[in-house]
PDB file of C-alpha atoms in Angstrom:
ATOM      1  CA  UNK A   1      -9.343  -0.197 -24.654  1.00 67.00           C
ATOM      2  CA  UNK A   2      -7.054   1.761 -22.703  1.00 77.00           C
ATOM      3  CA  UNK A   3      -8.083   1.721 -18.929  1.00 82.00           C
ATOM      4  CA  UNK A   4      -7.863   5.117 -16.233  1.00 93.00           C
ATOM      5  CA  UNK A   5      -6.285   4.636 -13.788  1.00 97.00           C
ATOM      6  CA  UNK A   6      -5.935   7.515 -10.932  1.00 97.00           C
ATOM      7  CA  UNK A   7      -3.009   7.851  -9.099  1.00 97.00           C
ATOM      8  CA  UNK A   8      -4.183   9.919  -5.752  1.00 97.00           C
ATOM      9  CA  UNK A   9      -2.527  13.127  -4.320  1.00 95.00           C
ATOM     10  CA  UNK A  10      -2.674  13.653  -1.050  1.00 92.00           C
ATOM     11  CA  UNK A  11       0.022  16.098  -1.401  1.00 89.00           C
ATOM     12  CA  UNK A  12       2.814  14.626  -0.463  1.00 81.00           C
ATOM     13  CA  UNK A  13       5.607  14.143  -2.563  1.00 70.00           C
ATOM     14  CA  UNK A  14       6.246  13.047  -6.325  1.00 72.00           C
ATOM     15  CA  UNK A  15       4.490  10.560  -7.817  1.00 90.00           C
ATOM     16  CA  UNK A  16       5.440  10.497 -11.170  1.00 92.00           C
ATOM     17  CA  UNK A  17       7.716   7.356 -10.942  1.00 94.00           C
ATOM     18  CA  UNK A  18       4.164   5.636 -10.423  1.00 95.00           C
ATOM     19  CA  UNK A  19       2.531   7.567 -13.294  1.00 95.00           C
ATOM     20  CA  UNK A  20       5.214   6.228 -15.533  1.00 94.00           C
ATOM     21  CA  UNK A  21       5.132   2.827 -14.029  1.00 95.00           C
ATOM     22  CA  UNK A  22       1.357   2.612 -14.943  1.00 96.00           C
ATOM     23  CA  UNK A  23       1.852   4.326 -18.753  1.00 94.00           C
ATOM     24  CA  UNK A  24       4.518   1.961 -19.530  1.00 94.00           C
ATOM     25  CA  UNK A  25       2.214  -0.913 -18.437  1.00 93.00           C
ATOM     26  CA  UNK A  26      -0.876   0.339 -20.822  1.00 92.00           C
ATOM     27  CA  UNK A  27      -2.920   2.063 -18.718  1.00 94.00           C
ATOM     28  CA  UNK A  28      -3.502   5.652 -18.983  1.00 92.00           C
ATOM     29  CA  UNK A  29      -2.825   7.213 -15.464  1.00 95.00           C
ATOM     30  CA  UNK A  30      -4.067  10.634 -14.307  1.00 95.00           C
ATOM     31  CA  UNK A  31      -2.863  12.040 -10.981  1.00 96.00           C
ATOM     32  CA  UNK A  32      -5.540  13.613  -8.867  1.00 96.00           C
ATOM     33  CA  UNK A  33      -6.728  14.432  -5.874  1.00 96.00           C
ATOM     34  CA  UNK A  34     -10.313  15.322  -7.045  1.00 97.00           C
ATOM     35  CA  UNK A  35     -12.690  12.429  -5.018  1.00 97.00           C
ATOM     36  CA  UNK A  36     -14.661  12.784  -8.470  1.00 97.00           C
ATOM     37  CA  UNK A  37     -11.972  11.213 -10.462  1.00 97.00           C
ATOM     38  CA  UNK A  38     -11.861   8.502  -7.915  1.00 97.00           C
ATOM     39  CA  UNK A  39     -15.073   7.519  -8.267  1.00 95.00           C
ATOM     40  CA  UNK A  40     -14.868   7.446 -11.939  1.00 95.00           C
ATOM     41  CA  UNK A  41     -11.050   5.720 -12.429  1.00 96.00           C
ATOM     42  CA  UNK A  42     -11.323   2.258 -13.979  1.00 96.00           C
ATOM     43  CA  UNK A  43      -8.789   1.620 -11.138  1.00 97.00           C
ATOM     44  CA  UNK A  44      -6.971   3.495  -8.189  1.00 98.00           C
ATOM     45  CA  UNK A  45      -3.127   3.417  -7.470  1.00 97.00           C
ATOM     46  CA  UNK A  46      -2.539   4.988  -3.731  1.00 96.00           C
ATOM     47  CA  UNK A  47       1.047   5.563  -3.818  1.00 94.00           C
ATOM     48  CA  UNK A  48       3.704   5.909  -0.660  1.00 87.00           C
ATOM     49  CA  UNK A  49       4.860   9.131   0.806  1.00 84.00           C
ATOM     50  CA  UNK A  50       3.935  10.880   3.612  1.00 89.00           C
ATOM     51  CA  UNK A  51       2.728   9.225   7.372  1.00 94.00           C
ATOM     52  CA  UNK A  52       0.180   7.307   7.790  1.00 96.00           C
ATOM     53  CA  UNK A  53      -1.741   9.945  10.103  1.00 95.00           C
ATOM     54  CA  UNK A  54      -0.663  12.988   7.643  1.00 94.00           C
ATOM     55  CA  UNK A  55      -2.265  11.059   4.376  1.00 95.00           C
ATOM     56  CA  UNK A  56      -5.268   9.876   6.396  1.00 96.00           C
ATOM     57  CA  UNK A  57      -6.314  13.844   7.731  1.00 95.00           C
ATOM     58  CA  UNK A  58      -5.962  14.620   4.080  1.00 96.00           C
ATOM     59  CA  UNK A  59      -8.112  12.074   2.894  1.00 96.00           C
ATOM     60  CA  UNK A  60     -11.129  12.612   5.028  1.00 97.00           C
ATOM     61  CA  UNK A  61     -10.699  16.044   4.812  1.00 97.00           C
ATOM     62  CA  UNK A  62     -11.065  16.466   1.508  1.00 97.00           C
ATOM     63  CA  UNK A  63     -13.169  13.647   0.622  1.00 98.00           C
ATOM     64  CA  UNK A  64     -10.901  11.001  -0.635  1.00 98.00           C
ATOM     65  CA  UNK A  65     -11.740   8.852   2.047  1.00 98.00           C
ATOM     66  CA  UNK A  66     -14.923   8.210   1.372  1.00 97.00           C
ATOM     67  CA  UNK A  67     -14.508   8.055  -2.849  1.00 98.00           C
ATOM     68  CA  UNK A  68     -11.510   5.207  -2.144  1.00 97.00           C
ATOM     69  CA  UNK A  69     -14.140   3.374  -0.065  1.00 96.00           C
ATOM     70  CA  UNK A  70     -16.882   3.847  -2.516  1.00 96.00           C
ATOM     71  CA  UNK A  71     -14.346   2.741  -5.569  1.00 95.00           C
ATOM     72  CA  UNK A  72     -13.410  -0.485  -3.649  1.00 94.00           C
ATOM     73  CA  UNK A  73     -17.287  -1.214  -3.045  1.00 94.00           C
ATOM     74  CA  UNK A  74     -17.848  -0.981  -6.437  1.00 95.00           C
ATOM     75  CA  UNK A  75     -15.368  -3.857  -7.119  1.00 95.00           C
ATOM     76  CA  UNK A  76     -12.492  -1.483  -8.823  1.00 96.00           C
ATOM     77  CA  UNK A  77      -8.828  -2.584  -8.743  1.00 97.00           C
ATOM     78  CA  UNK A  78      -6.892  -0.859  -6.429  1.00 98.00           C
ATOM     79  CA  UNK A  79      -3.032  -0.797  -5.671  1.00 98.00           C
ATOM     80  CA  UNK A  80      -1.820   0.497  -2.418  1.00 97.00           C
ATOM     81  CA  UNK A  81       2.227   1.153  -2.573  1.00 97.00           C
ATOM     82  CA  UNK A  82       4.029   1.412   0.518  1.00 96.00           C
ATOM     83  CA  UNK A  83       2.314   3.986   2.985  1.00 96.00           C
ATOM     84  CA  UNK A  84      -0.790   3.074   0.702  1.00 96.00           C
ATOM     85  CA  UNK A  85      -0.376  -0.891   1.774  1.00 97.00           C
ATOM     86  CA  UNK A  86      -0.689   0.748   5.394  1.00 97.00           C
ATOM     87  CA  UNK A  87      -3.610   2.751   4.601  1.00 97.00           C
ATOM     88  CA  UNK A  88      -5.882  -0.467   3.947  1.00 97.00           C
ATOM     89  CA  UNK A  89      -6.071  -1.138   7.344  1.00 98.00           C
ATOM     90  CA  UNK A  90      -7.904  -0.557  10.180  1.00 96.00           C
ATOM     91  CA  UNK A  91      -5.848   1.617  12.179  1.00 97.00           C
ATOM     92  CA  UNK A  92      -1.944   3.082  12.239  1.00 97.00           C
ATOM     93  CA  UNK A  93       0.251   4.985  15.324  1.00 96.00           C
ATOM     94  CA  UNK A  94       2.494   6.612  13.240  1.00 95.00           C
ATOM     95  CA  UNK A  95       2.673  10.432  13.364  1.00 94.00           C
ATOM     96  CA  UNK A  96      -0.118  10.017  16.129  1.00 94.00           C
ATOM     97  CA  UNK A  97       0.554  12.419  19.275  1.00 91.00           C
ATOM     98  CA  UNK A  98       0.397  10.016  21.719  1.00 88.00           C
ATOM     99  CA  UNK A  99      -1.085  12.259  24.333  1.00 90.00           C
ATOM    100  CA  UNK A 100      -4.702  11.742  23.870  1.00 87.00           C
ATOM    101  CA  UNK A 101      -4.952  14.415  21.587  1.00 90.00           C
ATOM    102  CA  UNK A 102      -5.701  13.070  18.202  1.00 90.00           C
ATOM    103  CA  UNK A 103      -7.183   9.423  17.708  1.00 92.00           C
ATOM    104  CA  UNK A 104      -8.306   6.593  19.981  1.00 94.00           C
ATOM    105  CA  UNK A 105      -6.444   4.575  22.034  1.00 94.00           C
ATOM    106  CA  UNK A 106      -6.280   0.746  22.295  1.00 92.00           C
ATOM    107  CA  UNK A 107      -3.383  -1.267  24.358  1.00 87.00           C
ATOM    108  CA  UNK A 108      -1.487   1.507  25.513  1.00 91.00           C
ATOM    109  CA  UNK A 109      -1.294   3.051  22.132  1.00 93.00           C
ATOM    110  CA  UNK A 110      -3.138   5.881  20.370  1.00 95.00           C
ATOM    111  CA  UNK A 111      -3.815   5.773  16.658  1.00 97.00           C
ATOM    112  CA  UNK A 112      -5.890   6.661  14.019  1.00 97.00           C
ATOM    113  CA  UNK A 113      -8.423   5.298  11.548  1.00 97.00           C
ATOM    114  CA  UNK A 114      -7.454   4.265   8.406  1.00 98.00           C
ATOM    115  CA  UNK A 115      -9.039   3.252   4.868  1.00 97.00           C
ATOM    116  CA  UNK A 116     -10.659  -0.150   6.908  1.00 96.00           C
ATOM    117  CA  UNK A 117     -10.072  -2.358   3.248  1.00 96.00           C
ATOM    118  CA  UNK A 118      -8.651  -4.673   5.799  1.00 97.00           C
ATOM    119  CA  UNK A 119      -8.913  -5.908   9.135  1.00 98.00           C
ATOM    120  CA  UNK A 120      -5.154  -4.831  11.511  1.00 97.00           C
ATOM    121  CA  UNK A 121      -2.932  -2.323  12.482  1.00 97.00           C
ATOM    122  CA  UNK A 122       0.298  -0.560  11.168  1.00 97.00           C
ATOM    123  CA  UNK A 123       3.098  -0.376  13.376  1.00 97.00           C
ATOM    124  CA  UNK A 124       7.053   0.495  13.647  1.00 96.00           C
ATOM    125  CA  UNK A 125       9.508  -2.051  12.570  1.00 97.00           C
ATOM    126  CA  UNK A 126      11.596  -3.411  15.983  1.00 95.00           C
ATOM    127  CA  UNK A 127      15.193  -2.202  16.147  1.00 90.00           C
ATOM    128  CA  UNK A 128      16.795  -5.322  16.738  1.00 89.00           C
ATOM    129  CA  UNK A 129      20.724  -4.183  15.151  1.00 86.00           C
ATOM    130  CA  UNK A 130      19.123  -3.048  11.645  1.00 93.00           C
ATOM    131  CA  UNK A 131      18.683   0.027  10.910  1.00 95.00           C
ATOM    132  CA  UNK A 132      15.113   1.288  10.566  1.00 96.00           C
ATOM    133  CA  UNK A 133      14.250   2.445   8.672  1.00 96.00           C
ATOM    134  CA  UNK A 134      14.652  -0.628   5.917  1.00 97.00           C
ATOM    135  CA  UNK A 135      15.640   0.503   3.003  1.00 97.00           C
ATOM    136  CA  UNK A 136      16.808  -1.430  -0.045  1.00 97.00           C
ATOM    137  CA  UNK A 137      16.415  -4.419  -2.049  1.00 98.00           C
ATOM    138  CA  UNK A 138      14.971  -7.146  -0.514  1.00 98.00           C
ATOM    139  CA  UNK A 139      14.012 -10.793  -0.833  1.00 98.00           C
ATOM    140  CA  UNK A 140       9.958 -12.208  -1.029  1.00 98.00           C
ATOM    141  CA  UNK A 141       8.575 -15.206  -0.329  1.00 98.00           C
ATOM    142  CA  UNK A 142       5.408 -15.865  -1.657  1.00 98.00           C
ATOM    143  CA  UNK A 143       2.943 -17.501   0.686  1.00 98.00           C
ATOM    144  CA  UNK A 144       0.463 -20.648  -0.018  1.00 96.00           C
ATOM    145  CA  UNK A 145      -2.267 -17.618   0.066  1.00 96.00           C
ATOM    146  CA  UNK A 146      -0.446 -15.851  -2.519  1.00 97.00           C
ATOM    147  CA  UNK A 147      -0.732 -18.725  -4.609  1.00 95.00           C
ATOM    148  CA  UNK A 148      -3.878 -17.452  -5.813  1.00 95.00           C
ATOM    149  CA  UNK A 149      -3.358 -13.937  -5.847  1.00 96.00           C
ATOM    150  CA  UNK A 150      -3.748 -12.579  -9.230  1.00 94.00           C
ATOM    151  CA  UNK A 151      -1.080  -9.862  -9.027  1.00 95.00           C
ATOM    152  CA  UNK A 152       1.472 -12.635  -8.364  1.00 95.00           C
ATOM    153  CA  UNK A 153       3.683 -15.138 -10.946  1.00 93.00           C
ATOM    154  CA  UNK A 154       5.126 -18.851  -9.566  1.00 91.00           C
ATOM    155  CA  UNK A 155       8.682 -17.448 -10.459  1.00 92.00           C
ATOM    156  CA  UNK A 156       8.430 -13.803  -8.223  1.00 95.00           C
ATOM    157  CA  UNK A 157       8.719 -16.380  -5.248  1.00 97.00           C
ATOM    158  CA  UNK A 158      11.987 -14.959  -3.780  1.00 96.00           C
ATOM    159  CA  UNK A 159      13.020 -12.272  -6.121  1.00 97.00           C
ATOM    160  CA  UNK A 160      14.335  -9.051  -4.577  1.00 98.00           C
ATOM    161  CA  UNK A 161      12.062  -5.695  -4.743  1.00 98.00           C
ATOM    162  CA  UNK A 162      12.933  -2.404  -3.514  1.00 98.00           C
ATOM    163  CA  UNK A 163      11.841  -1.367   0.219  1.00 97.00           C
ATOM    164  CA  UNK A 164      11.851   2.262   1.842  1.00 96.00           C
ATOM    165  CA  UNK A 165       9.801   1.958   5.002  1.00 97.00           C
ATOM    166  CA  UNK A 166       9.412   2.183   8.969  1.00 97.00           C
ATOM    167  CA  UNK A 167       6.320   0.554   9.578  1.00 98.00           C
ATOM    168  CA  UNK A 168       4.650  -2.282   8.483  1.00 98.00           C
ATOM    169  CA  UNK A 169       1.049  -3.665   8.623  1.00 97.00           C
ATOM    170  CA  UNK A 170      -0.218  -6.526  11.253  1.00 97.00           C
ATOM    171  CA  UNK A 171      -3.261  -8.204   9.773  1.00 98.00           C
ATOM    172  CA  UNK A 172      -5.612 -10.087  11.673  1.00 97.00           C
ATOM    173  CA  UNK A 173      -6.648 -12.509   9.116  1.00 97.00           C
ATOM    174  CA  UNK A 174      -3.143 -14.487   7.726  1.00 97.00           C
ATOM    175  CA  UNK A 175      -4.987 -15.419   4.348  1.00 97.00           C
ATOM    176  CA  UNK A 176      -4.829 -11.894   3.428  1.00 98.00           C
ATOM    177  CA  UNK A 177      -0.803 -12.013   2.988  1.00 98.00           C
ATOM    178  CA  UNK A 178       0.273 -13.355  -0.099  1.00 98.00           C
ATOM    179  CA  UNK A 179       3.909 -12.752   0.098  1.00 98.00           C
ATOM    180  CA  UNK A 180       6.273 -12.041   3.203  1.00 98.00           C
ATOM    181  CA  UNK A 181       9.881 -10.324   3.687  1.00 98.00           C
ATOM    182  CA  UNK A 182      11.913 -11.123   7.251  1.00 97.00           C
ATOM    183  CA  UNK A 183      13.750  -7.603   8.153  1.00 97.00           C
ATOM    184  CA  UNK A 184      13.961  -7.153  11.741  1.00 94.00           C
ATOM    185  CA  UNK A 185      10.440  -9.842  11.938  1.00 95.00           C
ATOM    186  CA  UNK A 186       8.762 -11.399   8.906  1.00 97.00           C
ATOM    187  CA  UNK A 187       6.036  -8.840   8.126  1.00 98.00           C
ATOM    188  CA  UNK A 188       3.348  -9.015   4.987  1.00 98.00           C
ATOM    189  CA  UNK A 189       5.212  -7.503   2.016  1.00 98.00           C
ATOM    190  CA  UNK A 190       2.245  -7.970  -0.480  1.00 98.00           C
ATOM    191  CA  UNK A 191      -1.245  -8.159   1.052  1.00 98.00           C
ATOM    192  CA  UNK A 192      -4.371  -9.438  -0.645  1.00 97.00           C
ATOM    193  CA  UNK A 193      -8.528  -9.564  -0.766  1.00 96.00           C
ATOM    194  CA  UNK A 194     -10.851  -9.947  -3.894  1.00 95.00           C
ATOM    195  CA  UNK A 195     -10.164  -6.479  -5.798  1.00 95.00           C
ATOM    196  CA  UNK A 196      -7.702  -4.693  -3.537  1.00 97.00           C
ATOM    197  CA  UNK A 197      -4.124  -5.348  -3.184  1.00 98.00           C
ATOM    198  CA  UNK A 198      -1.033  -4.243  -1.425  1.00 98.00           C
ATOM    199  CA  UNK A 199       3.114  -3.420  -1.870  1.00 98.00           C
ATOM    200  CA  UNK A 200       5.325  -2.954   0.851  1.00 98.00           C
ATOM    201  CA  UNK A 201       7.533  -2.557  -1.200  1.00 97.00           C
ATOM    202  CA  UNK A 202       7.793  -0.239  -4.292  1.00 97.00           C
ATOM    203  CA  UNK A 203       7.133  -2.058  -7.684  1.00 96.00           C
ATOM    204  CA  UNK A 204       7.981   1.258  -9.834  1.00 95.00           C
ATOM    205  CA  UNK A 205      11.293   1.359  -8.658  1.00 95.00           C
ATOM    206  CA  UNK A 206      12.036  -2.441  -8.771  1.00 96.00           C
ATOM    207  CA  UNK A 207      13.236  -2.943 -11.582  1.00 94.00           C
ATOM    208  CA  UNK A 208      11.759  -5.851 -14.511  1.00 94.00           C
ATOM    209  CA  UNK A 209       9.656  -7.900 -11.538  1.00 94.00           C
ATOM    210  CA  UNK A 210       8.480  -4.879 -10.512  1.00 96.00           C
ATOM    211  CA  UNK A 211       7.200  -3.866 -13.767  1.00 96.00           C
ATOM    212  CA  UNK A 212       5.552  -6.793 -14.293  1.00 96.00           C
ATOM    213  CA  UNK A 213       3.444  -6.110 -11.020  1.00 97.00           C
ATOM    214  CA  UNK A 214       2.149  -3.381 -12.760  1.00 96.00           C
ATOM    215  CA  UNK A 215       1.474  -5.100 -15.822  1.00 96.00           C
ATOM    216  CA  UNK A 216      -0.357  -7.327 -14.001  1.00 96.00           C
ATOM    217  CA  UNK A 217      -2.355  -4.571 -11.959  1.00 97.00           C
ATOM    218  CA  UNK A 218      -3.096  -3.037 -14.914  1.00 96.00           C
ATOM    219  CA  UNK A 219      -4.253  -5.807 -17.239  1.00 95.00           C
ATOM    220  CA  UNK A 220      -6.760  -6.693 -13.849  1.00 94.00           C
ATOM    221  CA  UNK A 221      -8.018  -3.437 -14.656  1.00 94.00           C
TER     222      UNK A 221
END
């Protein structure tokens, strides 16, 4: 049976690469930004455009906050890409005034809440002589966590996947990172827990390995 699979809008930008990406996997994908489709989705594809503070006014504005966190409850698959790897955790500082007028603050920072999947932050990439922000192919090493992870093969252990990103997420617990790329520090490039997972990267523009990520999210579905 052919599984739904929503792709949210949070209106901002095109996400039709990912649409395709799911199709061509098996899945039929619908992009929305109704929280009722959400809720209903066999499975939920978060996509990455936008800033992390942008996306996340959006969401609780309009509800799809609260229908993402209901979804994961529920035990439904769900694919963050990019800025939607960021949006699983805790907290992120970028496009946060940092003048006390938006958010909370916490060391020095200000930042606001995110999805709360998992436990950390999302913060800039150092400029340490690269450019930020990455962008390009780049290699991944799968970790002894990642081992397990279901969206993962043995032979994806250092094959290059396609990056476009300034910041990266910090988790507090290490067993959630299943794979890890070293661009200006070694950050989590796929993050994992039970039914949610997480790109840095972006698997719908990487090519065959990348495809087969979303075969693999979609046949979890």
């Amino acid at each position: 049976m052919t599984k739904n699979i929503v792709v949210v809008d949070y209106h901002k930008g095109n996400l039709s690469s990912v649409e395709r990406g799911l199709d061509d996997a098996g899945a039929s994908a619908l992009i929305s930004d109704k929280p009722a489709d959400i809720e209903s989705a066999d499975g939920v594809v978060i996509p990455g455009v936008g800033a992390f503070a942008d996306a996340m006014a959006f969401m609780n504005e309009s509800g799809q906050a609260e229908a993402l966190r209901t979804a994961i409850a529920q035990g439904k698959p769900f694919l963050g890409i990019c800025l939607g790897t960021q949006l699983m955790f805790d907290r992120g500082c970028e496009n946060v005034p940092q003048d006390g007028s938006v958010g909370f603050e916490r060391d020095g920072v200000y930042w606001v809440e995110g999805l709360g999947f998992l436990k950390g932050a999302c913060v800039r990439l150092p400029e340490v002589g690269l450019k930020v922000p990455h962008v390009g192919w780049d290699q991944v090493s799968i970790t002894e966590a990642g081992q397990t992870c279901a969206l993962l093969t043995p032979d994806m252990d250092g094959r290059n996947f396609y990056f476009t990103h300034s910041y990266v997420s910090v988790p507090e617990d290490p067993e959630v990172i299943a794979a890890t790329t070293d661009y200006a520090k070694v950050f989590p490039s796929i993050v994992c827990k039970g039914n949610a997972f997480g790109c840095q990267f972006h698997p719908e523009k990487s090519s065959r390995t990348g495809a087969l990520i979303m075969q693999r999210f979609v046949e979890l579905v």
